[in-house]
Short mmCIF file of C-alpha atoms in Angstrom, two decimals:
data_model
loop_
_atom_site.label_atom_id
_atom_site.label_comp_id
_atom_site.label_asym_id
_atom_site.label_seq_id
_atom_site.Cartn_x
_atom_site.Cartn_y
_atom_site.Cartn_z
CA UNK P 1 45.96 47.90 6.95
CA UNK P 2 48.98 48.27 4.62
CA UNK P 3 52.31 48.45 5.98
CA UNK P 4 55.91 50.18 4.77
CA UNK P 5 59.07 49.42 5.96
CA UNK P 6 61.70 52.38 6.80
CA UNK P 7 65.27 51.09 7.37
CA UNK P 8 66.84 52.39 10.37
CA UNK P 9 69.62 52.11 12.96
CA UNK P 10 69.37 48.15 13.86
CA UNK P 11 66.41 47.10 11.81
CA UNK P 12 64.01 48.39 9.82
CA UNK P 13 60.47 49.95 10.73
CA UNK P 14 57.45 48.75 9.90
CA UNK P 15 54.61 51.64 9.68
CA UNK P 16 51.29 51.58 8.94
CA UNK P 17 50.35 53.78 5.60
CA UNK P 18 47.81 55.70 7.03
CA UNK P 19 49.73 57.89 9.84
CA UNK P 20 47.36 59.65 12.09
CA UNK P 21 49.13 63.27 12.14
CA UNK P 22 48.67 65.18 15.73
CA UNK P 23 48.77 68.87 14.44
CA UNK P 24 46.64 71.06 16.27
CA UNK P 25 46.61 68.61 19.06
CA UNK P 26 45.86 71.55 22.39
CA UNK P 27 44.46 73.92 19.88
CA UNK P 28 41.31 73.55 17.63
CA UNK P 29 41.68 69.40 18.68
CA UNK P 30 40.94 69.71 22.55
CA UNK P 31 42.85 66.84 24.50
CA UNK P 32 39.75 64.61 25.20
CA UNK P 33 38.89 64.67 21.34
CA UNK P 34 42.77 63.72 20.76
CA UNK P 35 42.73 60.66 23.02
CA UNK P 36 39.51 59.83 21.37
CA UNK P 37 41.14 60.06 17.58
CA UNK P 38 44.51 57.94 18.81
CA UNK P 39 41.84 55.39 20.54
CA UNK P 40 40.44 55.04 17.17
CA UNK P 41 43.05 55.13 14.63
CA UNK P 42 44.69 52.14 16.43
CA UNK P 43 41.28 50.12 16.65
CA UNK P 44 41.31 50.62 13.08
CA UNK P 45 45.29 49.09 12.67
CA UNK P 46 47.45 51.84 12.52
CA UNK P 47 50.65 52.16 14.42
CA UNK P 48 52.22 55.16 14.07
CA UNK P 49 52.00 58.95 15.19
CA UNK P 50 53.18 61.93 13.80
CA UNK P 51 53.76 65.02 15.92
CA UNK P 52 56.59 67.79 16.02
CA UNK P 53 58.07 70.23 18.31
CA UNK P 54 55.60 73.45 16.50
CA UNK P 55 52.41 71.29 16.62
CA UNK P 56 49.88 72.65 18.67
CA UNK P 57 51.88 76.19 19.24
CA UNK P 58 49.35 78.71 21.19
CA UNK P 59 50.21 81.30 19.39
CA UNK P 60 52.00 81.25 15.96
CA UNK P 61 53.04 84.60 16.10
CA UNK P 62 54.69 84.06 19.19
CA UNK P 63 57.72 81.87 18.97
CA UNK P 64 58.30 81.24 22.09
CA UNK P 65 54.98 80.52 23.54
CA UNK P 66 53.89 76.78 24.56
CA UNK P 67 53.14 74.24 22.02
CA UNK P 68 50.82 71.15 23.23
CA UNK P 69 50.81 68.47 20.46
CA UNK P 70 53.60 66.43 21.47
CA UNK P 71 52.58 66.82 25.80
CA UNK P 72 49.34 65.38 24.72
CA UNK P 73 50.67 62.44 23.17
CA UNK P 74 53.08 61.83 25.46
CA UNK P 75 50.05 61.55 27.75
CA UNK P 76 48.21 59.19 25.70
CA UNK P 77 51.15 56.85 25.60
CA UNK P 78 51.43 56.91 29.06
CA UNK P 79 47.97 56.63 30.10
CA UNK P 80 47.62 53.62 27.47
CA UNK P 81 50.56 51.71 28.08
CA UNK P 82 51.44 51.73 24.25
CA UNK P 83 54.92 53.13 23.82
CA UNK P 84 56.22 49.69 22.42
CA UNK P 85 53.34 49.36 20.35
CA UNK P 86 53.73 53.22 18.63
CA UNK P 87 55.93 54.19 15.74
CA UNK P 88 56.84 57.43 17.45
CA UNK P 89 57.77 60.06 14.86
CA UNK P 90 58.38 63.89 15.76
CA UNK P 91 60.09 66.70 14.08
CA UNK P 92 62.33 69.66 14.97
CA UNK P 93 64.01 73.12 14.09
CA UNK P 94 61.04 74.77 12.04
CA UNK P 95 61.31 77.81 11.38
CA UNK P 96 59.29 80.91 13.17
CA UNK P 97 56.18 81.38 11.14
CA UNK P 98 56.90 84.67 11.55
CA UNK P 99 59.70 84.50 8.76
CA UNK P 100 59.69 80.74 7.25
CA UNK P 101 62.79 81.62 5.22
CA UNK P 102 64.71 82.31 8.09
CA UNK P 103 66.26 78.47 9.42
CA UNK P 104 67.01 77.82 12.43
CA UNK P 105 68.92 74.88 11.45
CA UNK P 106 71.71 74.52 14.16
CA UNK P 107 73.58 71.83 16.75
CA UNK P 108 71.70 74.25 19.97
CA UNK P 109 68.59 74.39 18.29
CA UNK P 110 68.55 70.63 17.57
CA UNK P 111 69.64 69.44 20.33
CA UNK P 112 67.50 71.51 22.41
CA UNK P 113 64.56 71.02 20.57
CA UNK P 114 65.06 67.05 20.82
CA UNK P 115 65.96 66.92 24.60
CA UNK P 116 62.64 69.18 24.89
CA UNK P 117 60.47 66.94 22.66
CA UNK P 118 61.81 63.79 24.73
CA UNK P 119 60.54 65.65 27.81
CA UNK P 120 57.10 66.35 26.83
CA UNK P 121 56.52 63.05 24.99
CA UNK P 122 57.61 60.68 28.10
CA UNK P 123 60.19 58.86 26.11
CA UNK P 124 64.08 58.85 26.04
CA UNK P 125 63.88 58.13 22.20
CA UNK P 126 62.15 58.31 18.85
CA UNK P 127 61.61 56.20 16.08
CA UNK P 128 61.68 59.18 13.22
CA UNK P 129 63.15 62.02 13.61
CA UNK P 130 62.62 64.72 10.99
CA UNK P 131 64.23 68.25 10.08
CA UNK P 132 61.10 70.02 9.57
CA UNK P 133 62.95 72.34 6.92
CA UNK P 134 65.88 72.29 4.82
CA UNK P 135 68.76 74.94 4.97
CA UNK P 136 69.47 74.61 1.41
CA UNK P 137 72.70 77.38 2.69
CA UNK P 138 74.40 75.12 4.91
CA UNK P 139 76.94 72.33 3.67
CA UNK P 140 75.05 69.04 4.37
CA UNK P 141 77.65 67.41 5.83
CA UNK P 142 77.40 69.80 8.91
CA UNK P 143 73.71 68.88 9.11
CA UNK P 144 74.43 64.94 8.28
CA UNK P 145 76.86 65.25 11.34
CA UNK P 146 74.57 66.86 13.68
CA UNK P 147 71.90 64.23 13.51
CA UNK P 148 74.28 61.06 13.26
CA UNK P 149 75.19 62.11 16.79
CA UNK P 150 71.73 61.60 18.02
CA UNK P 151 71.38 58.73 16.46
CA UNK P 152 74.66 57.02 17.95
CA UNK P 153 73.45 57.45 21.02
CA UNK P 154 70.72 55.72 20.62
CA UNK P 155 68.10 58.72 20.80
CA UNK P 156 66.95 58.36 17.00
CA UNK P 157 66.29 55.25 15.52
CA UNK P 158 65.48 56.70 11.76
CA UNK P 159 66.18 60.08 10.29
CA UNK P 160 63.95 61.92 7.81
CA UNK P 161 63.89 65.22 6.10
CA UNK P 162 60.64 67.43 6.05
CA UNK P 163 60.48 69.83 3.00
CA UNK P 164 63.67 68.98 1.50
CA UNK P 165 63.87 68.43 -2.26
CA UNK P 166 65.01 65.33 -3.69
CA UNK P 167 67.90 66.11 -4.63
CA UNK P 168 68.93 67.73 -1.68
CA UNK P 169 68.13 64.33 0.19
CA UNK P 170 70.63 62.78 -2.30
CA UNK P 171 73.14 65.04 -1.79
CA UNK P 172 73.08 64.68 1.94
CA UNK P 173 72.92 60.47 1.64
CA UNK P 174 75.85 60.52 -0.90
CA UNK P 175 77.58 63.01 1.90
CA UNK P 176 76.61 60.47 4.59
CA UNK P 177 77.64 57.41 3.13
CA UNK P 178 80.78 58.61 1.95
CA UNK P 179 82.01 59.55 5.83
CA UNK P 180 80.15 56.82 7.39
CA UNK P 181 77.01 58.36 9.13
CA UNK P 182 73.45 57.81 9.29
CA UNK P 183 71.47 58.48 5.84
CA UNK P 184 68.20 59.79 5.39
CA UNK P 185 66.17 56.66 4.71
CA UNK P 186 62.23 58.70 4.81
CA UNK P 187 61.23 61.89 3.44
CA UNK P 188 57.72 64.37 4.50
CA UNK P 189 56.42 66.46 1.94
CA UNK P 190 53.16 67.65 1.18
CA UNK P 191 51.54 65.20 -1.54
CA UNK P 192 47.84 64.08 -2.14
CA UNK P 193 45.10 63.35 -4.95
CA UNK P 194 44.87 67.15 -4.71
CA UNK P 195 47.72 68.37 -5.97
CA UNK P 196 49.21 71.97 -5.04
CA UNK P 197 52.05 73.67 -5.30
CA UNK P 198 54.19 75.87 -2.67
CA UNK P 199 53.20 79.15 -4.35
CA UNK P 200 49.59 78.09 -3.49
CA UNK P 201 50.48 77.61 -0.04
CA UNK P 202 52.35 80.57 0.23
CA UNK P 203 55.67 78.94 1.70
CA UNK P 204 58.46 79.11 -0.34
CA UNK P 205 59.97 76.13 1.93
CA UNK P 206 57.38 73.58 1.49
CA UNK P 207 58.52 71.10 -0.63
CA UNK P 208 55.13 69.85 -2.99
CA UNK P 209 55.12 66.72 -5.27
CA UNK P 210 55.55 66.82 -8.57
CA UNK P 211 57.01 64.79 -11.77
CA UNK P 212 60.45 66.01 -11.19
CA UNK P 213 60.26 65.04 -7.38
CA UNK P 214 58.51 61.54 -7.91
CA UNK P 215 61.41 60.60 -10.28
CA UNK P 216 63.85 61.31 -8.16
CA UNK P 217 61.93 59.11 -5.52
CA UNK P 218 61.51 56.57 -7.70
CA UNK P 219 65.47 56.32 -8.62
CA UNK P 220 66.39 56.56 -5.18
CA UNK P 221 63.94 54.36 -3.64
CA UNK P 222 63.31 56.30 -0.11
CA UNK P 223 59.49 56.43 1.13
CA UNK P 224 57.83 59.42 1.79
CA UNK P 225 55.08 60.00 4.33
CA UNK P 226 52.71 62.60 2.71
CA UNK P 227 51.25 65.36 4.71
CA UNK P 228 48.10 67.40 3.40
CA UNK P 229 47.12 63.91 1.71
CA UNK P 230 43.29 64.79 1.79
CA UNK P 231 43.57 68.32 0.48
CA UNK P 232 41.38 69.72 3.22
CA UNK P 233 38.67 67.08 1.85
CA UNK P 234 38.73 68.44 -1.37
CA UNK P 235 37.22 65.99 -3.19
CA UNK P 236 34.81 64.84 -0.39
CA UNK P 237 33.49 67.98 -0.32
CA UNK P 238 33.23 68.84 -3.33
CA UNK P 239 31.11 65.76 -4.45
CA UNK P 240 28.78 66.41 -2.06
CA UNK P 241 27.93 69.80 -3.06
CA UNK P 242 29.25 71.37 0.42
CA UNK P 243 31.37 74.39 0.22
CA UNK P 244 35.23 74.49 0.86
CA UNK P 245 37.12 77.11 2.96
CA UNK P 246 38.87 80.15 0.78
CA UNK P 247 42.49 78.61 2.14
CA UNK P 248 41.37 75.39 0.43
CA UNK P 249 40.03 76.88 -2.57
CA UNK P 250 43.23 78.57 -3.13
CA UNK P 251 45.36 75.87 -2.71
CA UNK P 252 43.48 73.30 -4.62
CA UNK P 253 41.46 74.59 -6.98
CA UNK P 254 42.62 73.60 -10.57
CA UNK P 255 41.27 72.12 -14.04
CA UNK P 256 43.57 69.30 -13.09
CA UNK P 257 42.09 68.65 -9.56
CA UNK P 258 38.42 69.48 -11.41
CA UNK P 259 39.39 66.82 -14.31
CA UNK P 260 40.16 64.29 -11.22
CA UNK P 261 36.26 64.52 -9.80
CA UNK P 262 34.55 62.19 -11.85
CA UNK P 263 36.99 59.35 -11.78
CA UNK P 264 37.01 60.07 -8.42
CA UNK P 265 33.39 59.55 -8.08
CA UNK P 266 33.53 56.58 -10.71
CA UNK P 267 35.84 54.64 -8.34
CA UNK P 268 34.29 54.91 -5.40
CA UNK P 269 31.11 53.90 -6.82
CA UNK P 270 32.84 51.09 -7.82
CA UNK P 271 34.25 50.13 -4.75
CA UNK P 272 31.38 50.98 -2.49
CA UNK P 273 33.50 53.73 -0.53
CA UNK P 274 33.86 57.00 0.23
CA UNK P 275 35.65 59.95 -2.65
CA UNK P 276 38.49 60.36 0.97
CA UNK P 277 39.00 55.97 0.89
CA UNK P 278 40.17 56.63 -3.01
CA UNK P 279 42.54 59.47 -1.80
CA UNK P 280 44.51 57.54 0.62
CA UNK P 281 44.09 54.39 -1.80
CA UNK P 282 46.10 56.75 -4.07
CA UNK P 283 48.96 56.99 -1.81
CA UNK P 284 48.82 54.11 -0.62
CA UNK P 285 48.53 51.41 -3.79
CA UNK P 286 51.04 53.78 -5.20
CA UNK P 287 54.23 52.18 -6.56
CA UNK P 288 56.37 54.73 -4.93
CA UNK P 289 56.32 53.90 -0.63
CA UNK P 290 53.96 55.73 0.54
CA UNK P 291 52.24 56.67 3.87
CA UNK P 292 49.01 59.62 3.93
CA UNK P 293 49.35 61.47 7.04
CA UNK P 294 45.85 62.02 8.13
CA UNK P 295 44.93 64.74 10.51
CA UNK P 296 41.21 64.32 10.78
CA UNK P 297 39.37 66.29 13.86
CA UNK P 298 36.43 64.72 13.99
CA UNK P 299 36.45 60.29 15.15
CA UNK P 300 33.52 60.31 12.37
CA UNK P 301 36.14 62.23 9.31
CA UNK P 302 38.74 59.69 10.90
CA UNK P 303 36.75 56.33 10.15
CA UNK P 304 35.51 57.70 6.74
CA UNK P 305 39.30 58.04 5.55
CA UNK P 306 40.31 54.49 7.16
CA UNK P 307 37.41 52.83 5.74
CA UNK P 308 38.61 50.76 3.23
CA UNK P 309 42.09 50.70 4.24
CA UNK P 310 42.99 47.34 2.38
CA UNK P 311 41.53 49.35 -1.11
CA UNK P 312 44.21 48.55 -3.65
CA UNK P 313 43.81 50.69 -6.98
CA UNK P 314 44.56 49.25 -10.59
CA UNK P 315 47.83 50.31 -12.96
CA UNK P 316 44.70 52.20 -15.19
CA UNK P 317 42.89 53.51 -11.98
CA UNK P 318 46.26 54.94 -10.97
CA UNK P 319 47.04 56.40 -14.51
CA UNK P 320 43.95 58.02 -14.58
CA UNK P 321 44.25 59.83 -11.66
CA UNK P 322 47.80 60.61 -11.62
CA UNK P 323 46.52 61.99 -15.61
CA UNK P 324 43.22 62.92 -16.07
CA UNK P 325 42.26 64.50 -18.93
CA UNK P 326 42.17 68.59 -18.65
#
C-alpha cells in the first residue's frame, strides 16, 4: 500500500491512497455488507475512512430524515477496537439535494452538524474534517474562522475543502495564514481515469479536475483525495463488453475516455491486472498527492480495485493516459 502524508494540527497524517469511501452505507450497502467491506479494505492495508454527515440519507428529498453512513461506522470502530488505528475523515454542511446551490454554510450548521457526526461515529474527534461545498458568496475569512475554532479545541485534527476550486482554497490559506488560523492542507474533488465534468453531473457545485485545477495543485502543493476515481467502472466495464448504467454513460462517455481504452487494456496486460488496478495506479503513481476514494459494494469489486496496490505507472504510461490521442 502507498501512503500520503496530510499536515495537520500537531503532526502530520499518514493515509493510505486508496480510501475506502462509506457512501450509501444504510442504504443500497446494508450494514452486514459494510462491516464486511471495512474488514477487507484493512486486510488489504488501508487505513482510512471516508464518510460525511449526508451519507447514507433515507431519503434525499427529505432533508431532514436520518442518514446512516457515519452510525454504521461508528459501529464498526467500536465493535473492532480500531479507532487508533483509523484515519477518521467526515464531512459537513452539504447542501439539500433539493437545491445544491443553496449553502448552508454557517457557525449553527457547522457546529451542529459536527457535534452530531461526533455522536453517531463514537468519537470526540476527527482526523479530516471537510466542508462538503464551497460558499463562493461568503468572505473566507468568516469560514477560515469558523473551522479554526474546532480545531483549537482539539475536535479537528486536519481541515479540507470538498468542491472548492483551487483558487478558492488559496484564497482561504493566504486568509488563514495571514491572521494566524488553521489552513486547508487537503482538498476532495471528483477526479479519475474517467474524466467528467460538473455539467455532466448536473451539479453546478461539484468541483471536477481539469488542467487549470491540476496546476493550481501542483503550485500549491496540497493533496487531494479523489472521489468518483473509478468512474462507475467505466473502463472495467467497458472492456469486458458489459453494459454501463445511462447515469454513467452520461457522465463519462467521451472520445477522450474512448481514446483511453486501449492503453488501458495495453497496461494491464502488461502488468497482469485488472483495467480498475490501472485506474487507481493513475491516481496514485501520480506526481500530484493523491488518494482514490473507492466506494465499491461488493468485497469481490473491492479486492479487484486493491489488487495491485503497490502498481507504480511510468512518466510515458502516465502521459499517455493523462493524453491519449483523440
Amino acid at each position: 500500500m502507498k501512503f500520503m502524508e496530510v499536515s495537520s494540527a500537531g503532526g502530520t497524517i499518514r493515509m493510505s491512497k486508496i480510501v475506502k469511501g462509506a457512501d450509501y452505507f444504510g442504504t443500497t450497502i446494508s450494514e452486514d455488507t459494510a462491516f464486511a467491506l471495512l474488514d477487507r479494505y484493512f486486510e488489504l492495508g488501508g487505513n482510512t475512512i471516508d464518510t460525511a454527515r449526508i451519507y447514507g440519507q433515507a431519503d434525499p428529498a427529505d432533508p431532514d430524515g436520518p442518514t446512516y453512513s457515519e452510525g454504521i461506522v461508528g459501529r464498526w470502530l467500536a465493535s473492532r477496537g480500531m479507532r487508533k488505528d483509523v484515519v477518521l475523515v467526515t464531512k459537513g454542511c452539504h447542501p439539500d439535494r433539493s437545491c445544491v446551490t443553496k449553502s448552508r454554510i454557517c457557525k449553527q450548521v457547522l457546529d451542529q452538524e459536527l457535534e452530531t457526526s461526533f455522536s453517531e461515529l463514537k468519537v470526540d474527534s476527527v482526523d479530516i474534517y471537510f466542508l462538503h461545498r464551497d460558499n463562493p458568496d461568503m468572505p473566507v475569512g468568516e469560514i477560515m474562522d469558523m473551522l479554526d475554532e474546532h480545531v483549537r479545541a482539539g475536535k479537528i485534527r486536519a481541515l479540507g475543502a470538498s468542491n472548492w476550486t483551487v483558487q478558492r482554497i488559496d484564497q482561504a490559506n493566504q486568509w488563514a495564514l495571514a491572521h494566524g488560523k488553521t489552513p486547508f492542507t487537503v482538498s476532495q474533488i471528483q477526479w479519475g481515469l474517467a474524466a467528467t465534468t460538473p455539467a455532466a453531473w448536473g451539479d453546478p457545485t461539484l468541483v471536477a479536475m481539469n488542467d487549470s485545477e491540476y496546476a493550481g495543485y501542483v503550485k500549491n502543493k496540497i493533496p487531494v483525495m479523489a472521489f468518483a476515481s473509478q468512474g462507475g467502472g467505466y473502463y472495467s466495464k467497458k472492456l469486458m463488453g458489459l453494459p454501463l448504467k445511462d447515469k454513467i454513460l452520461r457522465r463519462y462517455e467521451s472520445s477522450k475516455n474512448q481514446a483511453r481504452l486501449p492503453i488501458v487494456k495495453q497496461i494491464a496486460e502488461e502488468n497482469s491486472c485488472t483495467p480498475a488496478a490501472v485506474c487507481m495506479a493513475f491516481l496514485t503513481s501520480n506526481p500530484l498527492q493523491s488518494a482514490a476514494i473507492v466506494g465499491c459494494s461488493t468485497v469481490a469489486q473491492l479486492e479487484d480495485s486493491m489488487s495491485l496496490c503497490d502498481l507504480t505507472l511510468t512518466e510515458s504510461q502516465l502521459e499517455a493516459l493523462q493524453n491519449p490521442a483523440v
